[in-house]
mmCIF file with all atom_site columns, C-alpha atoms and ligand atoms in Angstrom:
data_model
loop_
_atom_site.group_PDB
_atom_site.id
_atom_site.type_symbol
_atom_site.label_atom_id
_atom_site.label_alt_id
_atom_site.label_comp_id
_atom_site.label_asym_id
_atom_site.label_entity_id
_atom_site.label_seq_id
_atom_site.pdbx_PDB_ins_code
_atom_site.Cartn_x
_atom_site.Cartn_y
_atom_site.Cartn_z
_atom_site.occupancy
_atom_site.B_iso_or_equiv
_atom_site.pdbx_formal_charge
_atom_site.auth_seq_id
_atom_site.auth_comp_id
_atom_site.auth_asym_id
_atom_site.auth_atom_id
_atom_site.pdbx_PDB_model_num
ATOM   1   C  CA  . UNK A 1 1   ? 88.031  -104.632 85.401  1.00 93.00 ? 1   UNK A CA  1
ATOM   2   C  CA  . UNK A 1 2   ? 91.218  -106.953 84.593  1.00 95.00 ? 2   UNK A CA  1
ATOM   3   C  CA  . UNK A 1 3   ? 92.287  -109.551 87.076  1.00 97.00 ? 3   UNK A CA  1
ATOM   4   C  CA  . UNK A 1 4   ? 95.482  -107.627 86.719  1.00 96.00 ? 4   UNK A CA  1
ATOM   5   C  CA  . UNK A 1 5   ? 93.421  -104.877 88.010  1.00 96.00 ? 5   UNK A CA  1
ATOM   6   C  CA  . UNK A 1 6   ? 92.090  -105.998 91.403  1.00 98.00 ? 6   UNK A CA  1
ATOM   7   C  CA  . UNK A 1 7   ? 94.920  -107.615 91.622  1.00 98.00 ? 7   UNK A CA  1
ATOM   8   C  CA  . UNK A 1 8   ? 96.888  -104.243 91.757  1.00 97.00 ? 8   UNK A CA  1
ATOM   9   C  CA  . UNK A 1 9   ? 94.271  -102.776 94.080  1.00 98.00 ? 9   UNK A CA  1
ATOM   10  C  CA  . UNK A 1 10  ? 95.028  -105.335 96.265  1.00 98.00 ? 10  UNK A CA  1
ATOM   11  C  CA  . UNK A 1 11  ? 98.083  -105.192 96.302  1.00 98.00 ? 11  UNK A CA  1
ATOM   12  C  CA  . UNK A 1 12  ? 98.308  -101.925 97.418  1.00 98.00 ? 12  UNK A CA  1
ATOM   13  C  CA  . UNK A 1 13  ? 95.113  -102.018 99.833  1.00 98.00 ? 13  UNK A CA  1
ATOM   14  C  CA  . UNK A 1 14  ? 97.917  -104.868 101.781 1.00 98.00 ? 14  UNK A CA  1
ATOM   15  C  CA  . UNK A 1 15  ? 100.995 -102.593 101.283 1.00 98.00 ? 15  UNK A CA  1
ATOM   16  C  CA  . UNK A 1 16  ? 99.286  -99.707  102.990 1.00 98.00 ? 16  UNK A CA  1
ATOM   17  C  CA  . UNK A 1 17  ? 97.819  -101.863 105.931 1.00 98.00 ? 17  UNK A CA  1
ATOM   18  C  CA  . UNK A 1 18  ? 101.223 -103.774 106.442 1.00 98.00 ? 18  UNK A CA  1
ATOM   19  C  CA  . UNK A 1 19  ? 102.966 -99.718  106.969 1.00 98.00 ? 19  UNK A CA  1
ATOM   20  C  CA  . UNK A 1 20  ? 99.444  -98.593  109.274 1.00 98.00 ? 20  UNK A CA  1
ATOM   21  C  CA  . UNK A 1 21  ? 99.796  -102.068 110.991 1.00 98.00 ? 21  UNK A CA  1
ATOM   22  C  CA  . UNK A 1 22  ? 100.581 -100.704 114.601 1.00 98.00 ? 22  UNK A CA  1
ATOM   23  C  CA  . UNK A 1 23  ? 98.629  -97.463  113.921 1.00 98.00 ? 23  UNK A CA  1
ATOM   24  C  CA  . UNK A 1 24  ? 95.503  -99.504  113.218 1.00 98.00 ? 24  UNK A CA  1
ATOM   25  C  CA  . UNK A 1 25  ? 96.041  -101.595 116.582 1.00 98.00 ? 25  UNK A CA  1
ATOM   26  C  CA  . UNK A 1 26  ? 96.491  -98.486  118.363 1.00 98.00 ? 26  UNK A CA  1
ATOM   27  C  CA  . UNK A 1 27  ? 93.044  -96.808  117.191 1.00 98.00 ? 27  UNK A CA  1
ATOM   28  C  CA  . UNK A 1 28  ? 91.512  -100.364 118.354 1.00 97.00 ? 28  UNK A CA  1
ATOM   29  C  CA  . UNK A 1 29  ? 92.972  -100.075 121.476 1.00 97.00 ? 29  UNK A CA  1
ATOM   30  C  CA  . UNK A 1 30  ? 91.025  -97.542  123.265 1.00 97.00 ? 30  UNK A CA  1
ATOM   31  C  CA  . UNK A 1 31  ? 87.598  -98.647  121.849 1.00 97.00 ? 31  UNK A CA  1
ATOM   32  C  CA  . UNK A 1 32  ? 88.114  -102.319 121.287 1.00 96.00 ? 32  UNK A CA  1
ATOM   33  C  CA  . UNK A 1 33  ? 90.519  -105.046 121.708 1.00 97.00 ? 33  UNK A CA  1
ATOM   34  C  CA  . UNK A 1 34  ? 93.853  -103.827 120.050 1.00 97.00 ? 34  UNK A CA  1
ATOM   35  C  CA  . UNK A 1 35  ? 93.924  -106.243 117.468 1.00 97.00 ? 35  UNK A CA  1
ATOM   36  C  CA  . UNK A 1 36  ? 92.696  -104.455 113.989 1.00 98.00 ? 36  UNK A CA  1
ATOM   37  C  CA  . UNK A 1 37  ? 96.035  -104.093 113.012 1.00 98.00 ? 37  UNK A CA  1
ATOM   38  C  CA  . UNK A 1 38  ? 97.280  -107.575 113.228 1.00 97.00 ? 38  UNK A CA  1
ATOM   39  C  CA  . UNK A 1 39  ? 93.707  -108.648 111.815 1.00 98.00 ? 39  UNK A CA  1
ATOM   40  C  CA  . UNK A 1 40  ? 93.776  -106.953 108.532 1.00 98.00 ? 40  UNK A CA  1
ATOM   41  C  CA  . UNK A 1 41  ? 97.860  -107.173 107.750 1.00 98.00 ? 41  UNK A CA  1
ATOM   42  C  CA  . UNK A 1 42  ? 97.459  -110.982 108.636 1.00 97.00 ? 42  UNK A CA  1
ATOM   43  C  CA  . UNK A 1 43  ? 93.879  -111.776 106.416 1.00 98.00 ? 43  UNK A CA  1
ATOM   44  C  CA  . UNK A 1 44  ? 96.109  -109.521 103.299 1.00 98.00 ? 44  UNK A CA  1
ATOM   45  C  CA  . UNK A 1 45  ? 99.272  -110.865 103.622 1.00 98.00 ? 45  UNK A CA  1
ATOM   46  C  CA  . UNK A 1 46  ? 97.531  -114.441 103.535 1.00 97.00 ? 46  UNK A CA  1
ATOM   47  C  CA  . UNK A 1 47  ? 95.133  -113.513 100.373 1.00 98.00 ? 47  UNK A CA  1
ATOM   48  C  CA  . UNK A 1 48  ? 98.664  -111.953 98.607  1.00 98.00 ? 48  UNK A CA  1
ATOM   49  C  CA  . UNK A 1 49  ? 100.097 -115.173 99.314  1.00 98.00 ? 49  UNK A CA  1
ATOM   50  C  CA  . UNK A 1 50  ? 97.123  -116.568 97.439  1.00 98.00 ? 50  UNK A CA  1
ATOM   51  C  CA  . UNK A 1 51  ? 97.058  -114.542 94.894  1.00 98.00 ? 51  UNK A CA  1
ATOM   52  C  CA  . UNK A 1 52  ? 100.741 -114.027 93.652  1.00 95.00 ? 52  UNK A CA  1
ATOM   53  C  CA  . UNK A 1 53  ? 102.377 -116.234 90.789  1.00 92.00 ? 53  UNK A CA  1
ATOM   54  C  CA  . UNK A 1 54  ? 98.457  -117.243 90.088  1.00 95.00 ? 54  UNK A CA  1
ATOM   55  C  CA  . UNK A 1 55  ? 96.659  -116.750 86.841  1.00 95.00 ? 55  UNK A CA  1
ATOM   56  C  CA  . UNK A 1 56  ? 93.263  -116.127 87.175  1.00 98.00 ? 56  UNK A CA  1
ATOM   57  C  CA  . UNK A 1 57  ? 90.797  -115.486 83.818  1.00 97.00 ? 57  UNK A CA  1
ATOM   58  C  CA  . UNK A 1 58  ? 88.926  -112.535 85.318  1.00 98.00 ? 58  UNK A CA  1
ATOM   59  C  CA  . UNK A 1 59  ? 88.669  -109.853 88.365  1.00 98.00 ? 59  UNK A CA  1
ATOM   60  C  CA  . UNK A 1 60  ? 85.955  -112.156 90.093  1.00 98.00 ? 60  UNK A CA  1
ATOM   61  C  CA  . UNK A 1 61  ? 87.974  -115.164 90.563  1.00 98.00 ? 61  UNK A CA  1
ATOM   62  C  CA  . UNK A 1 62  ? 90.784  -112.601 92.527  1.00 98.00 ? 62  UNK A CA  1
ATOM   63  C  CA  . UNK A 1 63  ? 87.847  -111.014 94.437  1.00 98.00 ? 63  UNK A CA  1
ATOM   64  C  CA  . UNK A 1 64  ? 86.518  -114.500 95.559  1.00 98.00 ? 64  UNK A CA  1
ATOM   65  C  CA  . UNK A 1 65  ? 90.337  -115.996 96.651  1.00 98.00 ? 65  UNK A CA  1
ATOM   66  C  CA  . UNK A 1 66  ? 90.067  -112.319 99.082  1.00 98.00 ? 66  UNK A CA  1
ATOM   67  C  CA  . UNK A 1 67  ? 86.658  -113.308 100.451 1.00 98.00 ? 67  UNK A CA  1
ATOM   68  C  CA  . UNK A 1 68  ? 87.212  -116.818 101.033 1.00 98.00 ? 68  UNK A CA  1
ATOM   69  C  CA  . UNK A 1 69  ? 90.995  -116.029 102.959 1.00 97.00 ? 69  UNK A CA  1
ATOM   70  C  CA  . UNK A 1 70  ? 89.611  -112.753 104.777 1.00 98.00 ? 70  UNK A CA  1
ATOM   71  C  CA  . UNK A 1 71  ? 86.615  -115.172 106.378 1.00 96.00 ? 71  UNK A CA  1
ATOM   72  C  CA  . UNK A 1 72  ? 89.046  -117.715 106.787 1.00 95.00 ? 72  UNK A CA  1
ATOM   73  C  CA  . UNK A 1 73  ? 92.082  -115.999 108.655 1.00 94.00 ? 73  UNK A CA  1
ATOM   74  C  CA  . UNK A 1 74  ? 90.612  -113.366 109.658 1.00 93.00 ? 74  UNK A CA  1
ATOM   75  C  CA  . UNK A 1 75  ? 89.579  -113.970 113.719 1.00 83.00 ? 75  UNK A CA  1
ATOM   76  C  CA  . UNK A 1 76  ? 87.658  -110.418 114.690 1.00 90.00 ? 76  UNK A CA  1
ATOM   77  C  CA  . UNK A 1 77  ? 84.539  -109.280 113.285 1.00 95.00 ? 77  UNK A CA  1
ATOM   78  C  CA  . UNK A 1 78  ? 86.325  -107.737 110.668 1.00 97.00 ? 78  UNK A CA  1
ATOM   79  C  CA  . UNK A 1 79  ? 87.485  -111.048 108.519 1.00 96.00 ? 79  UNK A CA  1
ATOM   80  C  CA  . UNK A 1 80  ? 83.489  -112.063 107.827 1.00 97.00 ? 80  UNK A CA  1
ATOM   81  C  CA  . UNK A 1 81  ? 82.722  -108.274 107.340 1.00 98.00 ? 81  UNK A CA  1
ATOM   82  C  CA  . UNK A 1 82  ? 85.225  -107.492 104.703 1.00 98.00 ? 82  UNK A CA  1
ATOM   83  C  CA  . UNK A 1 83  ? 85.007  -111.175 103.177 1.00 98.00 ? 83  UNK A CA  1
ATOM   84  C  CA  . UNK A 1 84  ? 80.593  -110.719 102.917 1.00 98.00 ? 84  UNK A CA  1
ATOM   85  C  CA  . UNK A 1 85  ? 82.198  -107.187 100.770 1.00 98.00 ? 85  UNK A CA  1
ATOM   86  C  CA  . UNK A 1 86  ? 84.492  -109.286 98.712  1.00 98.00 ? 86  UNK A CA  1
ATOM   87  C  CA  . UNK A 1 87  ? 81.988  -111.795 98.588  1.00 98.00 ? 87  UNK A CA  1
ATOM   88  C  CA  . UNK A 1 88  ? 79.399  -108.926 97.555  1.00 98.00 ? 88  UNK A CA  1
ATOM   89  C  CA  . UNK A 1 89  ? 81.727  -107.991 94.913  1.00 98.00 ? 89  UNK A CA  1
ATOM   90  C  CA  . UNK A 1 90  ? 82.689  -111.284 93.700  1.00 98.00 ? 90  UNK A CA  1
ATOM   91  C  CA  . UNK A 1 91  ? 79.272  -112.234 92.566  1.00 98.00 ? 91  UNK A CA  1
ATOM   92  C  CA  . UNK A 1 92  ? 78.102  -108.521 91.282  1.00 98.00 ? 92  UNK A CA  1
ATOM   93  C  CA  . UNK A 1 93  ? 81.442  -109.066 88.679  1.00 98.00 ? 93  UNK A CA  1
ATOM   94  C  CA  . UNK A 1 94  ? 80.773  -112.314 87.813  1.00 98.00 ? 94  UNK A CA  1
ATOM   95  C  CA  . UNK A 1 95  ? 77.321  -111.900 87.051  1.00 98.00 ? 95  UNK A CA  1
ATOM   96  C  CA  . UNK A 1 96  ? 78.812  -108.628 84.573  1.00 97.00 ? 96  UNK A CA  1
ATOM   97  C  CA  . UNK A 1 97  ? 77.735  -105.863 86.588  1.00 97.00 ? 97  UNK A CA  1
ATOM   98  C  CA  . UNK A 1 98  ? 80.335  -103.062 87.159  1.00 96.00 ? 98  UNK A CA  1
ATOM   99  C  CA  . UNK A 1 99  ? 82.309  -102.313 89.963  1.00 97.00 ? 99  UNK A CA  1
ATOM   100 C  CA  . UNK A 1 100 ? 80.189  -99.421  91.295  1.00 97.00 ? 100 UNK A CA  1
ATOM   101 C  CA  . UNK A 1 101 ? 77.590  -101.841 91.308  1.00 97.00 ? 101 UNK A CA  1
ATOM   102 C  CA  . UNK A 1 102 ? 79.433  -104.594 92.902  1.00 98.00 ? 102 UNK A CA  1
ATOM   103 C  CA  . UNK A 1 103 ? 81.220  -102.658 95.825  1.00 98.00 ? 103 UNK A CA  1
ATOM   104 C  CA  . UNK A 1 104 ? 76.903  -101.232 96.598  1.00 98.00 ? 104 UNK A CA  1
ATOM   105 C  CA  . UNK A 1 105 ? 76.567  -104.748 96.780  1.00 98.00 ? 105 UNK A CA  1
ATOM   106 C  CA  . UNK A 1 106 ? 79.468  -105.474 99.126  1.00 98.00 ? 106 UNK A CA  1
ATOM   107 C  CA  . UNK A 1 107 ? 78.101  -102.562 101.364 1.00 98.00 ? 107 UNK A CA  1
ATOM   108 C  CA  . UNK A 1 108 ? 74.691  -104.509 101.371 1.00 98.00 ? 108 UNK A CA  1
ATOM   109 C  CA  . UNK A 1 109 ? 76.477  -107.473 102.526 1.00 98.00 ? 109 UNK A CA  1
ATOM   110 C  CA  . UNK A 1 110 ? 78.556  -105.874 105.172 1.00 98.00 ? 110 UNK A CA  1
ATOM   111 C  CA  . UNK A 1 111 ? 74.876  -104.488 106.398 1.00 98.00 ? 111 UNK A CA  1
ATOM   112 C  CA  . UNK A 1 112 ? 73.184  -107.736 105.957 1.00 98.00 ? 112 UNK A CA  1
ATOM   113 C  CA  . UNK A 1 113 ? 75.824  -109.298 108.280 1.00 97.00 ? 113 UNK A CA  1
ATOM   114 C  CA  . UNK A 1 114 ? 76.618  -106.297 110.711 1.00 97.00 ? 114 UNK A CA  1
ATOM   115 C  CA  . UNK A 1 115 ? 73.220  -105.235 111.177 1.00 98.00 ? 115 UNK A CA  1
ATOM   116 C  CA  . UNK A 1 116 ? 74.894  -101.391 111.117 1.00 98.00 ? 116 UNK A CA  1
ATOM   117 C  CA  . UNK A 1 117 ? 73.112  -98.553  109.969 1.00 98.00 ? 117 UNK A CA  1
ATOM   118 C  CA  . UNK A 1 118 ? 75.266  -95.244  109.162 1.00 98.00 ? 118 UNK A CA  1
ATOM   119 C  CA  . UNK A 1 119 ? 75.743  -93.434  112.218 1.00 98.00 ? 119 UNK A CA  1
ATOM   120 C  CA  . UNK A 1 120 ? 76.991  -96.535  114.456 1.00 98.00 ? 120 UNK A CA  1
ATOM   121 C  CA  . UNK A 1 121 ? 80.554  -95.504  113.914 1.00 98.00 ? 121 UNK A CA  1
ATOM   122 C  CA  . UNK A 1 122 ? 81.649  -98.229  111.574 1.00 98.00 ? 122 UNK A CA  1
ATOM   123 C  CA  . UNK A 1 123 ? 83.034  -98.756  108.889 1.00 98.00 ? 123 UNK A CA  1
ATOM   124 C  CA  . UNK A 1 124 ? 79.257  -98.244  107.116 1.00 98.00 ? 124 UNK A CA  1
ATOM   125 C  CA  . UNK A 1 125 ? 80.369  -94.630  108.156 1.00 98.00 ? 125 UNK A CA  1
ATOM   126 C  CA  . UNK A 1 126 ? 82.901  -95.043  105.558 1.00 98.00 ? 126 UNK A CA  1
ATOM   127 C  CA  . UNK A 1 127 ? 81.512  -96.951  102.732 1.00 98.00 ? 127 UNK A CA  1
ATOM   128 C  CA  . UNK A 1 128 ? 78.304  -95.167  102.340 1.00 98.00 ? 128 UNK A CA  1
ATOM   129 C  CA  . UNK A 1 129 ? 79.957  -91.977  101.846 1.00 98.00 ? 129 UNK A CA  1
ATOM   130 C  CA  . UNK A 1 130 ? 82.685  -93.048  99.765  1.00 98.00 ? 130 UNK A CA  1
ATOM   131 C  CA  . UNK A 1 131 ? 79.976  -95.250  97.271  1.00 98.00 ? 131 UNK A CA  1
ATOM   132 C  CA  . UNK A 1 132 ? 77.828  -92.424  97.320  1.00 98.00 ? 132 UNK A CA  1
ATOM   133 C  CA  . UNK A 1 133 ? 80.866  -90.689  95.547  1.00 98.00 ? 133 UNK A CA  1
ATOM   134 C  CA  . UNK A 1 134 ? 82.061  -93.149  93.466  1.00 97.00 ? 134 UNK A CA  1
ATOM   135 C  CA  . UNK A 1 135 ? 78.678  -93.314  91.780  1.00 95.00 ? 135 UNK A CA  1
ATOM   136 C  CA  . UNK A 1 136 ? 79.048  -89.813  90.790  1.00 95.00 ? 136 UNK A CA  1
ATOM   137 C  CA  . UNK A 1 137 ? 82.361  -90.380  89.853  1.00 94.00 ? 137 UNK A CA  1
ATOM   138 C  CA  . UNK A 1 138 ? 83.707  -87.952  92.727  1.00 94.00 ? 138 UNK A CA  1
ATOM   139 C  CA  . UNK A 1 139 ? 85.826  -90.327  94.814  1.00 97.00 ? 139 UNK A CA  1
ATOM   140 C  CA  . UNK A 1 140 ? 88.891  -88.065  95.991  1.00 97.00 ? 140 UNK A CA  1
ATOM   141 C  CA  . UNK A 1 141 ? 91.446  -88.642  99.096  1.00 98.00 ? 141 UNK A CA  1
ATOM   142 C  CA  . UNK A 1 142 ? 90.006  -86.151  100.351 1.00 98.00 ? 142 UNK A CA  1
ATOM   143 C  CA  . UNK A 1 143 ? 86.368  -87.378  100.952 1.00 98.00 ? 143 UNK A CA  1
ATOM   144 C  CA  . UNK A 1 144 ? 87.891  -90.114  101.935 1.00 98.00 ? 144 UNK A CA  1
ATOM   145 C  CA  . UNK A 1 145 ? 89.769  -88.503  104.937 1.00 98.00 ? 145 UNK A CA  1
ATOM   146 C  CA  . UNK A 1 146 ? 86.743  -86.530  105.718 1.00 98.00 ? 146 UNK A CA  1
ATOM   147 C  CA  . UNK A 1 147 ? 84.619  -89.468  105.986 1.00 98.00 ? 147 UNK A CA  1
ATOM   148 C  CA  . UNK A 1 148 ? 87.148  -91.562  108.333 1.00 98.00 ? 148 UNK A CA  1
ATOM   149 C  CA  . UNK A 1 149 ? 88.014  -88.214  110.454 1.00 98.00 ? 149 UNK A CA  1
ATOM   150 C  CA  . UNK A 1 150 ? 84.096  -87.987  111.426 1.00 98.00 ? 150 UNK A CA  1
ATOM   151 C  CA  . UNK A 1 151 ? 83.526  -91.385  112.608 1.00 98.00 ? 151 UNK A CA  1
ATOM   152 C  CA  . UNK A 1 152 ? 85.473  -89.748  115.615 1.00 98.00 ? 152 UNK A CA  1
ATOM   153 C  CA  . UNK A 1 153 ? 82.837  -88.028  117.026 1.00 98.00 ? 153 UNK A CA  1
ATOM   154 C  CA  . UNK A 1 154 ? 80.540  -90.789  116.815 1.00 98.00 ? 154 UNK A CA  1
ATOM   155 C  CA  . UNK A 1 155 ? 79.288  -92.605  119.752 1.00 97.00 ? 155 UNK A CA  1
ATOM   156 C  CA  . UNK A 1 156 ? 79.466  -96.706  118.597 1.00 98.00 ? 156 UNK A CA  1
ATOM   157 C  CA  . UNK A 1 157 ? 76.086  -98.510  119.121 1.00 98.00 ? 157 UNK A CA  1
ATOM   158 C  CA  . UNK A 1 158 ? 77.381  -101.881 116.704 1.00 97.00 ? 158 UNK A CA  1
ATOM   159 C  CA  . UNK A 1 159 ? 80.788  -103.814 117.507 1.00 96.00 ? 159 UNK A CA  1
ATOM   160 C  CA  . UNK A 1 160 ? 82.487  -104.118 119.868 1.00 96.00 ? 160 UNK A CA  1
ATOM   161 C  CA  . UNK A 1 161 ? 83.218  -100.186 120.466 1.00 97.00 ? 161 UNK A CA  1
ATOM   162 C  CA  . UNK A 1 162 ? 79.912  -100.461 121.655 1.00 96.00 ? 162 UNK A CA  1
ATOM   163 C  CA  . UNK A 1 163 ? 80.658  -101.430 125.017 1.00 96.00 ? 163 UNK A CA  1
ATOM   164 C  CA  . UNK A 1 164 ? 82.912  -98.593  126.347 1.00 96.00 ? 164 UNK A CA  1
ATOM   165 C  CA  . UNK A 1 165 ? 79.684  -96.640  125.105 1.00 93.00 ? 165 UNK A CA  1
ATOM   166 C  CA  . UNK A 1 166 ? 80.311  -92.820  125.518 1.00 95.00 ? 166 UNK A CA  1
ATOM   167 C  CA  . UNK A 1 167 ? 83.578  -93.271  125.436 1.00 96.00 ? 167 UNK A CA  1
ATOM   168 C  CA  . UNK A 1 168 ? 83.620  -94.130  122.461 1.00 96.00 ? 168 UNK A CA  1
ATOM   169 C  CA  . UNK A 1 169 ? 83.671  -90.684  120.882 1.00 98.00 ? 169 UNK A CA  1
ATOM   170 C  CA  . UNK A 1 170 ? 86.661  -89.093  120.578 1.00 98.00 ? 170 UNK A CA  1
ATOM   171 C  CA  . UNK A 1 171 ? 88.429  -91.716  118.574 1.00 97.00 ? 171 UNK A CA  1
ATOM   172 C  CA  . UNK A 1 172 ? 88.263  -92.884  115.021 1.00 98.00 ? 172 UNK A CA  1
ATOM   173 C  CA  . UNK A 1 173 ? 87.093  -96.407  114.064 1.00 98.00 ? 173 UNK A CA  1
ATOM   174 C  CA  . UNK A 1 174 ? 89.770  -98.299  113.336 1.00 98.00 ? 174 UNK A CA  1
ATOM   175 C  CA  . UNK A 1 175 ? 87.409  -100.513 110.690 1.00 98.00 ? 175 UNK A CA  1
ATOM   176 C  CA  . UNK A 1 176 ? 86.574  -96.786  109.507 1.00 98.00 ? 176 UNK A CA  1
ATOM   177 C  CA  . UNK A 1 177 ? 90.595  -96.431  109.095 1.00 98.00 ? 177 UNK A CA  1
ATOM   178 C  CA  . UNK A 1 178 ? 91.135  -99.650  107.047 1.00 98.00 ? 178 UNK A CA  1
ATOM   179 C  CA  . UNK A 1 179 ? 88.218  -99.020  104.686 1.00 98.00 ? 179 UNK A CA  1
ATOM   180 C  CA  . UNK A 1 180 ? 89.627  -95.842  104.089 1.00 98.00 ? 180 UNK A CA  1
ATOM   181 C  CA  . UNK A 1 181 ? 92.894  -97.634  103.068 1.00 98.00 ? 181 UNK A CA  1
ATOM   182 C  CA  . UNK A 1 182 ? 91.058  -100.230 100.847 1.00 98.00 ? 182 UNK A CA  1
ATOM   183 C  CA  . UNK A 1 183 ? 89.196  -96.847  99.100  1.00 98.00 ? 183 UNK A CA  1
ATOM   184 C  CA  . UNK A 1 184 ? 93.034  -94.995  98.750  1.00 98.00 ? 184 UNK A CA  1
ATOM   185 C  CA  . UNK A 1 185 ? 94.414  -97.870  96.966  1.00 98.00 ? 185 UNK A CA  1
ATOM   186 C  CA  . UNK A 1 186 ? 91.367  -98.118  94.310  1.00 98.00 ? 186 UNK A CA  1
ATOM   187 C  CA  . UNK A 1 187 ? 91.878  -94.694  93.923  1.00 98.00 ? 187 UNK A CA  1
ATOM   188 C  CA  . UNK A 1 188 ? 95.830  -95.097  93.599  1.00 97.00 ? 188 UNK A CA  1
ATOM   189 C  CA  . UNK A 1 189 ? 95.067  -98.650  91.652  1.00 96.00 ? 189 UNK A CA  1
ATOM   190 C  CA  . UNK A 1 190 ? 93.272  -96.109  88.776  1.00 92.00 ? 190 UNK A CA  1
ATOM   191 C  CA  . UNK A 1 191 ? 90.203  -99.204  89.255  1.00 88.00 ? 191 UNK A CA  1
ATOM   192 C  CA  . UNK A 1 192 ? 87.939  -96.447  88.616  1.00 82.00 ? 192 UNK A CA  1
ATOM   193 C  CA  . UNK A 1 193 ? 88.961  -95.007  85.377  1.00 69.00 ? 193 UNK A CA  1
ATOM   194 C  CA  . UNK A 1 194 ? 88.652  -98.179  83.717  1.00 52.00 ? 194 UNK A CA  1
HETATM 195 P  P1  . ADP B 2 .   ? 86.947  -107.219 116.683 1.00 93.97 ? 201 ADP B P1  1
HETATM 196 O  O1  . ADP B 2 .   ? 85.994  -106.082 116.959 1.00 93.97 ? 201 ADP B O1  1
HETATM 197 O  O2  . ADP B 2 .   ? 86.289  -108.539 116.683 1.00 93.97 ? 201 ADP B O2  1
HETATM 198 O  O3  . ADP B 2 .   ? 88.169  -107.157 117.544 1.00 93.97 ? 201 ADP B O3  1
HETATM 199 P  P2  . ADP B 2 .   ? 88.416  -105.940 114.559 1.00 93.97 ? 201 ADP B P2  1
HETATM 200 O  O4  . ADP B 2 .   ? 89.094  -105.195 115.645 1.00 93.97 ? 201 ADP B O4  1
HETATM 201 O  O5  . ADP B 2 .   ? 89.300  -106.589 113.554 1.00 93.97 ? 201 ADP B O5  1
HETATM 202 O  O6  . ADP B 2 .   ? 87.429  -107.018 115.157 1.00 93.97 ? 201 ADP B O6  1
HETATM 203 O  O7  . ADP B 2 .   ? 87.459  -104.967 113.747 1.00 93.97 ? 201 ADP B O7  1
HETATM 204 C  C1  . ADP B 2 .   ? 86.755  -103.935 114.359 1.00 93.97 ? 201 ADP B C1  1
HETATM 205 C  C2  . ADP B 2 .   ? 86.047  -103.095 113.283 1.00 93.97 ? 201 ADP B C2  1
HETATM 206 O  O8  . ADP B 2 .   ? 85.011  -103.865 112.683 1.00 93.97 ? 201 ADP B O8  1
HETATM 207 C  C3  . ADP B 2 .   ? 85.359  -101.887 113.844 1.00 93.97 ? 201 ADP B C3  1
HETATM 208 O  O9  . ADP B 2 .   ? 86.240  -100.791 113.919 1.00 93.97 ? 201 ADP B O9  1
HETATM 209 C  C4  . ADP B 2 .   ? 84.213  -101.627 112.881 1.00 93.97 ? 201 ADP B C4  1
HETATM 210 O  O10 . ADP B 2 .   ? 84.573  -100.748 111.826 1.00 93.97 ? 201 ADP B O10 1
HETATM 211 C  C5  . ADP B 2 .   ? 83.964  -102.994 112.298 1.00 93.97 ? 201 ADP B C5  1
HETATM 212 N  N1  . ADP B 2 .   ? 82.707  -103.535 112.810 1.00 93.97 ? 201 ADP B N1  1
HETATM 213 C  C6  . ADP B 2 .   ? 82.490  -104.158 113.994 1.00 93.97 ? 201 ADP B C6  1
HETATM 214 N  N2  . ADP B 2 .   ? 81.202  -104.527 114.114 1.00 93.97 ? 201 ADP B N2  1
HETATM 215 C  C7  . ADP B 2 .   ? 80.580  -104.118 112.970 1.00 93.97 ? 201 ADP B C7  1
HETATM 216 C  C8  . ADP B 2 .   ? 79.240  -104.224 112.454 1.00 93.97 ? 201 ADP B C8  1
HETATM 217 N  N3  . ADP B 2 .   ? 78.268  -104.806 113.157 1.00 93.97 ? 201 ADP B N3  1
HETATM 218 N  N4  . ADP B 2 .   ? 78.982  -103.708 111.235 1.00 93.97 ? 201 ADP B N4  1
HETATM 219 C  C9  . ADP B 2 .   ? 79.959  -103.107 110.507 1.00 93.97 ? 201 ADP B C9  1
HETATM 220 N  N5  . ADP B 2 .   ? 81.232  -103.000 110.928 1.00 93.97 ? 201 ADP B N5  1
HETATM 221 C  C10 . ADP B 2 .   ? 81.543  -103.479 112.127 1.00 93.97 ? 201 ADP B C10 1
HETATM 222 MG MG1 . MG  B 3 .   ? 89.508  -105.588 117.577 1.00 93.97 ? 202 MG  B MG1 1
#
């Protein structure tokens, strides 16, 4: 992948959380603490900031500047998660694995910190579909919908979702929503066909 490339890809993974902003807040709201929203759009806007007008020699070096500012500005338990993905990511590239590779690495991270399994409606529930796709080179919007849509019926054991208990089900994981985003823009990005 071209720094130009993840560069692109994050670009748009940002554009699409700035517009879902409020929406993202709103599916934290019942289940958590309202704050997804402003979590995400602030961590993106920050690693755009760091990222625009820079030249960087490969995709890695991009991938590392989102880890680092996503753990850094980041305040919920969603900074540290996606940054450990980045992070994930980072060193699978740099080390000249492929993407497919590096993003089952960024899942393992995500797991290593979060201690989720699938099923704990988050956004594992998302990832482990959507890599399981990717490596058969079937990633659609579609699957990617379908895979955010069920973490609604999902009870959440991990997060803190957890604590309303049954109540959580009913409602989509907002960390479920944003991953989804993150996977729409790769897909928009064209990361995938080279
Ligand atoms: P906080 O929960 O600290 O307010 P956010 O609202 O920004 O942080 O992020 C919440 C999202 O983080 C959840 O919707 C879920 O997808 C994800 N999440 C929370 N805990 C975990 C975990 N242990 N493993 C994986 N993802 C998690
Ligand atoms: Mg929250």
């Amino acid at each position: 992948m071209t720094p130009e490339k993840a560069i692109e890809w994050m670009r748009l993974f940002n554009g699409k959380l700035q517009e879902n902003k409020a929406y993202l807040s709103d599916l934290d709201t019942p289940i958590g603490d309202g704050d997804h929203g402003g979590n995400m759009a602030r961590g993106m806007a920050s690693v755009m900031e760091n990222l625009d007008g820079k030249d960087f020699a490969s995709a890695d070096e991009v991938f590392k500047v989102v880890s680092m500012q996503l753990i850094s500005k980041v305040g919920g338990a969603s900074g540290p998660l996606y940054g450990s993905a980045f992070m994930g990511l980072t060193k699978a590239l740099k080390a000249g694995e492929d993407l497919t590779k590096g993003l089952q690495d960024g899942l393992e991270m995500i797991q290593k910190r979060g201690k989720a399994e699938v099923g704990e409606k988050t956004m594992v529930d998302v990832w482990t579909p959507v890599l399981g796709a990717i490596s058969e080179g079937q990633l659609t919007e579609e699957l990617v919908d379908k895979a955010v849509e069920a973490t609604k019926d999902l009870k959440a054991t991990k997060g803190r979702a957890s604590y309303v208990g049954e109540r959580s089900v009913g409602h989509i994981d907002p960390g479920s929503y944003s991953s989804g985003l993150l996977f729409k823009a790769l897909i928009e990005a064209e990361v995938l066909n080279g």
